mmCIF file of C-alpha atoms in Angstrom:
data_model
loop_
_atom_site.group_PDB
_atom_site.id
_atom_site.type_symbol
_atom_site.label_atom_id
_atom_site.label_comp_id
_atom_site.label_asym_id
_atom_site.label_seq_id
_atom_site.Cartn_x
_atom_site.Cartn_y
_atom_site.Cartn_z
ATOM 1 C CA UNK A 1 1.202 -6.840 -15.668
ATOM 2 C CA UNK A 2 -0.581 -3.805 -14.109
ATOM 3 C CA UNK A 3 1.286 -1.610 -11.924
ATOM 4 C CA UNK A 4 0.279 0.731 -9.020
ATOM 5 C CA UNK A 5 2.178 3.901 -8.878
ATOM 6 C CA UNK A 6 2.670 4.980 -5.006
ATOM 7 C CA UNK A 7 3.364 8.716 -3.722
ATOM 8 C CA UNK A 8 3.269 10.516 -0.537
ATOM 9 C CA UNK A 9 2.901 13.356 -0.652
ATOM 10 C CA UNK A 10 3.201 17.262 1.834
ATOM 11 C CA UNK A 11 3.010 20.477 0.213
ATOM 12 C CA UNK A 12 4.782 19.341 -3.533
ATOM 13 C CA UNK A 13 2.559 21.407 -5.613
ATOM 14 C CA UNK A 14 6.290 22.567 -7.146
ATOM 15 C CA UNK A 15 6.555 19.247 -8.424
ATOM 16 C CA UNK A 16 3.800 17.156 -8.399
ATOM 17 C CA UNK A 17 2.218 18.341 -11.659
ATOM 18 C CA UNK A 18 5.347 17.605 -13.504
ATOM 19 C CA UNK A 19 5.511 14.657 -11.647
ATOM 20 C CA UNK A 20 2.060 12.864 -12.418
ATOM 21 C CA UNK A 21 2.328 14.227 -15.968
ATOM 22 C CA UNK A 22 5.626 11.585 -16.292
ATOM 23 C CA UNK A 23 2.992 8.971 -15.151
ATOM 24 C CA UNK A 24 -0.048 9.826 -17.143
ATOM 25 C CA UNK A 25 -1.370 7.449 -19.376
ATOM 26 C CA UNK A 26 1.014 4.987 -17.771
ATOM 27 C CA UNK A 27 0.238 3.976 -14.700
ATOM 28 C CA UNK A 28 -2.689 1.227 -13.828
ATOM 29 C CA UNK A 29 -3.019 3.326 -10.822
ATOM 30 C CA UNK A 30 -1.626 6.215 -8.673
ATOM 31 C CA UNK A 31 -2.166 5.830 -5.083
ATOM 32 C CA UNK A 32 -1.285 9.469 -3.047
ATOM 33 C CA UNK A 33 -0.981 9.108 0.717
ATOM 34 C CA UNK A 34 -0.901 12.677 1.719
ATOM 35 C CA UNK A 35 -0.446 13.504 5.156
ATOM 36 C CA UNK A 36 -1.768 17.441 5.345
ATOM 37 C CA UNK A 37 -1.203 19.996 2.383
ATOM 38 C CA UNK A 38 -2.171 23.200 2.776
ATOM 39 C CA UNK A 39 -1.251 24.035 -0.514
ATOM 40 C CA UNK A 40 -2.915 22.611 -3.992
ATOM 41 C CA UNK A 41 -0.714 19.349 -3.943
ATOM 42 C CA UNK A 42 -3.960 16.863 -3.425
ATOM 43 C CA UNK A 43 -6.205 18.681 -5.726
ATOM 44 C CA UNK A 44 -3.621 18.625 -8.166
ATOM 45 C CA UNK A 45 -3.547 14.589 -7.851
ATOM 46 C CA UNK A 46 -7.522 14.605 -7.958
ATOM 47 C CA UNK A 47 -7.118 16.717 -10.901
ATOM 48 C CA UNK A 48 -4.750 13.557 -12.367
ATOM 49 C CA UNK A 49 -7.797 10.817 -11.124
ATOM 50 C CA UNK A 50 -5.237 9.974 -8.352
ATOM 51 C CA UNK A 51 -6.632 7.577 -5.623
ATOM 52 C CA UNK A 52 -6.177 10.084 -2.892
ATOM 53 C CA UNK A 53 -6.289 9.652 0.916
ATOM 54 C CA UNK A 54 -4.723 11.398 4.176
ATOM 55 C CA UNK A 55 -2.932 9.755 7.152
ATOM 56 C CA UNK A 56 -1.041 11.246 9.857
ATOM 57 C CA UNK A 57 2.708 11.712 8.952
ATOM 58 C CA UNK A 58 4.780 9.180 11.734
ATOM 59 C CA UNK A 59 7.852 8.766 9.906
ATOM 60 C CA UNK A 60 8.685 7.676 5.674
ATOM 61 C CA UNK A 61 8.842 3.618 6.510
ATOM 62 C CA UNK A 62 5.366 3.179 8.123
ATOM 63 C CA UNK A 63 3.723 6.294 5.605
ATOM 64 C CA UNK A 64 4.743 4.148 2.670
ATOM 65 C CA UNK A 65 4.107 1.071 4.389
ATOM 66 C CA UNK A 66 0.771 1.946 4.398
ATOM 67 C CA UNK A 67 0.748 3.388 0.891
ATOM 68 C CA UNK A 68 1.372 0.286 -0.437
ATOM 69 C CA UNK A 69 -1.005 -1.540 0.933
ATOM 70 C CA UNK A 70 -3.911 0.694 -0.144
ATOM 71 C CA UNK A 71 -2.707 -0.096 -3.355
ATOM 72 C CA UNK A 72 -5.290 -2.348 -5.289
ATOM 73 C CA UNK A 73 -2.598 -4.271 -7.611
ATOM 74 C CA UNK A 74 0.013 -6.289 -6.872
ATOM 75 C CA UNK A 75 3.175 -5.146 -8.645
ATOM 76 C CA UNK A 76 4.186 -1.405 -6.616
ATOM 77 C CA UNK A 77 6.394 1.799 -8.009
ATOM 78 C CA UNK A 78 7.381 4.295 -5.542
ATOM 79 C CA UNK A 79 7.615 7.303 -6.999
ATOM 80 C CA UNK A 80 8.824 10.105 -4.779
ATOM 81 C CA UNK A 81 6.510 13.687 -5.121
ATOM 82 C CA UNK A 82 9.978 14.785 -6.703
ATOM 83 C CA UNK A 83 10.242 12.436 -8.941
ATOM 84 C CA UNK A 84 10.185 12.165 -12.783
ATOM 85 C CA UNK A 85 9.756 9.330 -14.554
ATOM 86 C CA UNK A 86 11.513 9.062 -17.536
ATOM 87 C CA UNK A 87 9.993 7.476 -20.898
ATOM 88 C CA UNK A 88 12.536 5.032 -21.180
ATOM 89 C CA UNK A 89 12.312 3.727 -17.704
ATOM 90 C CA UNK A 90 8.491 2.780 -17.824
ATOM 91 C CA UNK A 91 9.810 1.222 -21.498
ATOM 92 C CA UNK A 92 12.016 -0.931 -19.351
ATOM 93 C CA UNK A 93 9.429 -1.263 -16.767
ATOM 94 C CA UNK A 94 6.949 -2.829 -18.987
ATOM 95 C CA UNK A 95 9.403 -5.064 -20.800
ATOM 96 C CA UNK A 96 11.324 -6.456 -17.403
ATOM 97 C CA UNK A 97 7.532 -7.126 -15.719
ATOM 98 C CA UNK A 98 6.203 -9.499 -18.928
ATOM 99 C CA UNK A 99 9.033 -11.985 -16.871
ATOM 100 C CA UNK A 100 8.028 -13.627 -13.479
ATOM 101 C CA UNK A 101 11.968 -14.437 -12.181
ATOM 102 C CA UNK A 102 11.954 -11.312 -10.374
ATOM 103 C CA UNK A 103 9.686 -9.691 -7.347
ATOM 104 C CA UNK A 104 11.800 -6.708 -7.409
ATOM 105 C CA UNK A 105 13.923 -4.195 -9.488
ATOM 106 C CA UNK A 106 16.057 -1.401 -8.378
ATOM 107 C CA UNK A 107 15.745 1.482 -10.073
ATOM 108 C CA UNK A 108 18.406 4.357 -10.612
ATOM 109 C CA UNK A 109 17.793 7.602 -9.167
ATOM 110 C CA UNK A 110 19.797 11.068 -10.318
ATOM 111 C CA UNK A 111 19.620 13.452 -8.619
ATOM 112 C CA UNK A 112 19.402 17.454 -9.778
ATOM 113 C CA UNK A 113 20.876 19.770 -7.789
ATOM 114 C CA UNK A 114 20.949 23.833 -8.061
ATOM 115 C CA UNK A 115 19.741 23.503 -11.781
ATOM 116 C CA UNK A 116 21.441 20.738 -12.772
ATOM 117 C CA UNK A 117 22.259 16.849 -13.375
ATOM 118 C CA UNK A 118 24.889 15.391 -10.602
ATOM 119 C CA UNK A 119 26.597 13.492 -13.715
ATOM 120 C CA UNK A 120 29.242 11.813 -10.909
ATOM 121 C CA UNK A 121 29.309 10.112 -7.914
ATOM 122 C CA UNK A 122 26.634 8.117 -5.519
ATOM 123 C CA UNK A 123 23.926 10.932 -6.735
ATOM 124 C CA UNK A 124 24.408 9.532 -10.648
ATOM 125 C CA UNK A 125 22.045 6.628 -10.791
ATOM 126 C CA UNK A 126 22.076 5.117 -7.316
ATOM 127 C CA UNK A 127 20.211 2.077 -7.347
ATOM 128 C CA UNK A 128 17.263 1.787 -5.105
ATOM 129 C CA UNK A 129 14.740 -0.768 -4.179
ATOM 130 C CA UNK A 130 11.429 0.819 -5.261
ATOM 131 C CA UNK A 131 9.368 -1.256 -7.754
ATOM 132 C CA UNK A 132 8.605 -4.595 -6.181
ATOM 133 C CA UNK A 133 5.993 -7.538 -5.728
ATOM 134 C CA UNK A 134 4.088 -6.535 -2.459
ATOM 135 C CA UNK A 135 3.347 -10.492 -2.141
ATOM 136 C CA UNK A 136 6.942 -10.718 -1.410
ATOM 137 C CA UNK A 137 7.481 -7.808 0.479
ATOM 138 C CA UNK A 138 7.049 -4.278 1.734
ATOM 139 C CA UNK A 139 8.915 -1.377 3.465
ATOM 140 C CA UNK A 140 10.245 -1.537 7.028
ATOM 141 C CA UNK A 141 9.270 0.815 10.003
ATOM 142 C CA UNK A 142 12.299 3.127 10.316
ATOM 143 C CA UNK A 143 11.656 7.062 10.430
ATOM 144 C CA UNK A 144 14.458 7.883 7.792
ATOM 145 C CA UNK A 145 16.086 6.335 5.017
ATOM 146 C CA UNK A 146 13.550 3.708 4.999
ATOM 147 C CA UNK A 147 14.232 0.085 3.032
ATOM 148 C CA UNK A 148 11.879 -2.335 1.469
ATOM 149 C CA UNK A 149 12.452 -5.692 3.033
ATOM 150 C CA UNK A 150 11.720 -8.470 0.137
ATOM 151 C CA UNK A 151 11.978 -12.014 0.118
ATOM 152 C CA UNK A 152 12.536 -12.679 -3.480
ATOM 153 C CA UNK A 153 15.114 -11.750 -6.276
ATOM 154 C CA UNK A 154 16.250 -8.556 -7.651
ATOM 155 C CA UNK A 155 17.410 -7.594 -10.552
ATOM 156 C CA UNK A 156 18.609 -3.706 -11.580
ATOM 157 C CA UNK A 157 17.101 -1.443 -14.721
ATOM 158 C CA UNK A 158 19.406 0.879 -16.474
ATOM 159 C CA UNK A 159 17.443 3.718 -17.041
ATOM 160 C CA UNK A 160 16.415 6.154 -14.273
ATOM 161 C CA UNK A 161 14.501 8.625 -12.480
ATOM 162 C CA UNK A 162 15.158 12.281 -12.546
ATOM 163 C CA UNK A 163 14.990 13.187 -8.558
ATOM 164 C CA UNK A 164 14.145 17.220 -8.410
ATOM 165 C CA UNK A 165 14.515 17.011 -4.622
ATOM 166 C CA UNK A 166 15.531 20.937 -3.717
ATOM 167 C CA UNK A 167 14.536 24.072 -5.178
ATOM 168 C CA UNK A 168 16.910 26.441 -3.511
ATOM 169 C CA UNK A 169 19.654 26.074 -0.676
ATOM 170 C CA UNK A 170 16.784 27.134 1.686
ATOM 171 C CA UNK A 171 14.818 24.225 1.446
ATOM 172 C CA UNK A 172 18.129 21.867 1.525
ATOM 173 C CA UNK A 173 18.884 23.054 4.742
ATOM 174 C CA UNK A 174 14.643 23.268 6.208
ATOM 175 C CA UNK A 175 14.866 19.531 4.961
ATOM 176 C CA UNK A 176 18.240 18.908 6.691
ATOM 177 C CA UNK A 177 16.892 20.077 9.745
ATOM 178 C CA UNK A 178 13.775 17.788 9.594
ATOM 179 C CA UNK A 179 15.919 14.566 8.377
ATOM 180 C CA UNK A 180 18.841 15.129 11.015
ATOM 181 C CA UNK A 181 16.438 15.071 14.056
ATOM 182 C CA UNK A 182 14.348 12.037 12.199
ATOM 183 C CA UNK A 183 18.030 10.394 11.764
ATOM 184 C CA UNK A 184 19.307 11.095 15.484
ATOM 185 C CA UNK A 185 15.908 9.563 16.725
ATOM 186 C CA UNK A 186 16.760 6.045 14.646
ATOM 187 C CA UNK A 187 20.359 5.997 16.268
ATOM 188 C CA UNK A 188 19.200 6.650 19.658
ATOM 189 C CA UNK A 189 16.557 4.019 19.306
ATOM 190 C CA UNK A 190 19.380 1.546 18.420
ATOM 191 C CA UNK A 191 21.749 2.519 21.355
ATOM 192 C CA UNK A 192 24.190 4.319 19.263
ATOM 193 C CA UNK A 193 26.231 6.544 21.209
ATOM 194 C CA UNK A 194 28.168 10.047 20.172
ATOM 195 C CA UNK A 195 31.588 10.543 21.591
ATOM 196 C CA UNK A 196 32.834 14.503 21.605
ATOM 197 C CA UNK A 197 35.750 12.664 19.088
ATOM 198 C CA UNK A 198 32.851 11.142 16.584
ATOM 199 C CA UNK A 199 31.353 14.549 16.672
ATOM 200 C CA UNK A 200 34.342 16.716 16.040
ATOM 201 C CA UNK A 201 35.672 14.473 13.323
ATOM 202 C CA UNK A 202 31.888 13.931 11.286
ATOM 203 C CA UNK A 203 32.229 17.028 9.458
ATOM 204 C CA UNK A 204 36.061 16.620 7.855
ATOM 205 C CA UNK A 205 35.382 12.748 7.458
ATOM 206 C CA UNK A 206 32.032 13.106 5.838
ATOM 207 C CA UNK A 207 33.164 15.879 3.452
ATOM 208 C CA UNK A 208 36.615 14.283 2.347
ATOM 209 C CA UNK A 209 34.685 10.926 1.320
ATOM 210 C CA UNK A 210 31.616 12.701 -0.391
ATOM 211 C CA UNK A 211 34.195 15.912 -2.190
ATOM 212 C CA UNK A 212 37.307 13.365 -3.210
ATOM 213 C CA UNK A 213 36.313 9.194 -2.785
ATOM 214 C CA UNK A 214 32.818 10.272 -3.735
ATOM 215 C CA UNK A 215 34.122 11.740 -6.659
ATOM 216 C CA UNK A 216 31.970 14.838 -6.382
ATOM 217 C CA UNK A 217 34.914 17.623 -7.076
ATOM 218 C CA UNK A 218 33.801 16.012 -11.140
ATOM 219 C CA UNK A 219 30.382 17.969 -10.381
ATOM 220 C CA UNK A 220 32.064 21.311 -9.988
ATOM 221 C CA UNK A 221 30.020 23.611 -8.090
ATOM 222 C CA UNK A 222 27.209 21.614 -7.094
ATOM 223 C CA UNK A 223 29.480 18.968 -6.252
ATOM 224 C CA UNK A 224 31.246 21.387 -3.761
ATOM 225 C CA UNK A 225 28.129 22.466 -2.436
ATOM 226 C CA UNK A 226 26.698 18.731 -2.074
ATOM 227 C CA UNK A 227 29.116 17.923 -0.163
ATOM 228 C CA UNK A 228 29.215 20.429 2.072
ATOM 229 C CA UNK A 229 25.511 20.435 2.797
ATOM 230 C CA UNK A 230 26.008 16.495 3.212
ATOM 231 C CA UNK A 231 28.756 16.998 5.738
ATOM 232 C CA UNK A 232 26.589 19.293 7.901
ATOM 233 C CA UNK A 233 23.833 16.576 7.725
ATOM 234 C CA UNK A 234 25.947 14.454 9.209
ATOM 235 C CA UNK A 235 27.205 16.852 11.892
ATOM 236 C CA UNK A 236 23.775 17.808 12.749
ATOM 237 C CA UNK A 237 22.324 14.272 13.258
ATOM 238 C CA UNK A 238 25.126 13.223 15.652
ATOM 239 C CA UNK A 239 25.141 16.757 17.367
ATOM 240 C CA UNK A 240 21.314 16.105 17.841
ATOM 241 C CA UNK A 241 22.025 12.106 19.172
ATOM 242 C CA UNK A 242 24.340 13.688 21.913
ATOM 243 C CA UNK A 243 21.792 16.024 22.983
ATOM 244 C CA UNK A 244 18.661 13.253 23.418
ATOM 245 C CA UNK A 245 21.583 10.794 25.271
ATOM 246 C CA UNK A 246 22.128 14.226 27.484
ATOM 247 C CA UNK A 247 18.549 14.761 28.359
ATOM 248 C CA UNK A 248 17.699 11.176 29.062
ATOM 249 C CA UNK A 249 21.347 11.031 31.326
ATOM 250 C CA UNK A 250 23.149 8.465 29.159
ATOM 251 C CA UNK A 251 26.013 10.658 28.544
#
């Protein structure tokens, strides 16, 4: 069964090399969306015999939406521009997709943080949604933490992507920024409102459930630091929510 490979892609050329070299000689296809590098991310994917093309950046649900359907095959792997594929996932990958009960798989994701694997907690292997039938299916419109809405079954791989999302602190917090506005946008769209209580309490709540339930404190450092940067996310995006329902007077 062939399989298109799907990226989008803004100023990666940190990891896009090492992330189209986990996909060489694999993929049917790699389809990059890009949606304005200045740097040498797209001729990096031209380099790789990518099929490269730009669109205008309107939020991660309609940019992949739209991905996937320039995509000339029917079977669809999102791979994030951070993203490495391991060997033994595209194994699995070709072995699960010789067997038509399934339009979809979800496929682990670890994340690594400040130098190294997250070996504990949500960050270890969290399951997501991204290699599915696009016959059955496709992702929804929302600006952030966007879903792929199938109608079909699902079954789960074992073996995972590495997810080399930050290089520094700097960039978790630039990205924070971006992502909290994004977020605040989504819950004012749906009516959500933020008391001065909800606000005051995000940061404590957030941090005890990612540090201790989460079961980060097993990470150490980076755990510590994970969930503290996830804490402020959290703050931020609600912080941000009261501010639009000030402006428009629904406060």
């Amino acid at each position: 069964m062939k399989v298109s490979v799907v990226i989008i892609t803004l100023n990666n050329v940190r990891t896009i090399r090492q992330v189209l070299e986990s996909l060489k000689g694999w993929a049917d296809e790699i389809v990059v969306v890009d949606s304005g590098s200045t740097d040498e991310t797209v001729s990096i994917a031209n380099e790789f015999g990518c099929k490269t093309q730009y669109r205008k950046f309107d939020g991660f649900g309609t940019q992949k939406r739209f991905a996937v359907d320039q995509a000339q095959n029917d079977w669809i792997f999102i791979v994030d521009s951070d993203e490495v594929v391991s060997e033994e996932l595209k194994k699995e990958i070709d072995i699960a997709l010789q067997s038509s009960e399934y339009q979809g798989y979800m496929i682990p994701n670890t994340l690594v943080f400040l130098g190294g694997v997250m070996r504990y907690g949500r960050e270890y292997k969290m399951p997501h949604l991204r290699l599915f039938n696009k016959k059955f299916g496709n992702y929804n419109d929302r600006e952030v933490h966007e879903d792929v809405v199938l109608n079909g079954k699902i079954a789960t791989l074992k073996n995972h992507v590495l997810h080399y999302s930050y290089a520094d602190l700097a960039e978790v917090f630039q990205k924070m920024n971006n992502y909290s506005s994004r977020g605040a946008n989504e819950l004012y769209k749906k009516g959500k409102k933020a008391s001065l209580l909800k606000v005051v309490t995000k940061f404590p709540l957030t941090f005890f459930t990612e540090y201790f339930i989460r079961l980060n404190f097993l990470n150490g450092y980076r755990g510590f630091v994970w969930s503290f940067t996830q804490s402020v996310y959290a703050t931020m995006k609600y912080l941000k929510l009261r501010e639009l329902l000030m402006v428009n007077c629904k406060l």
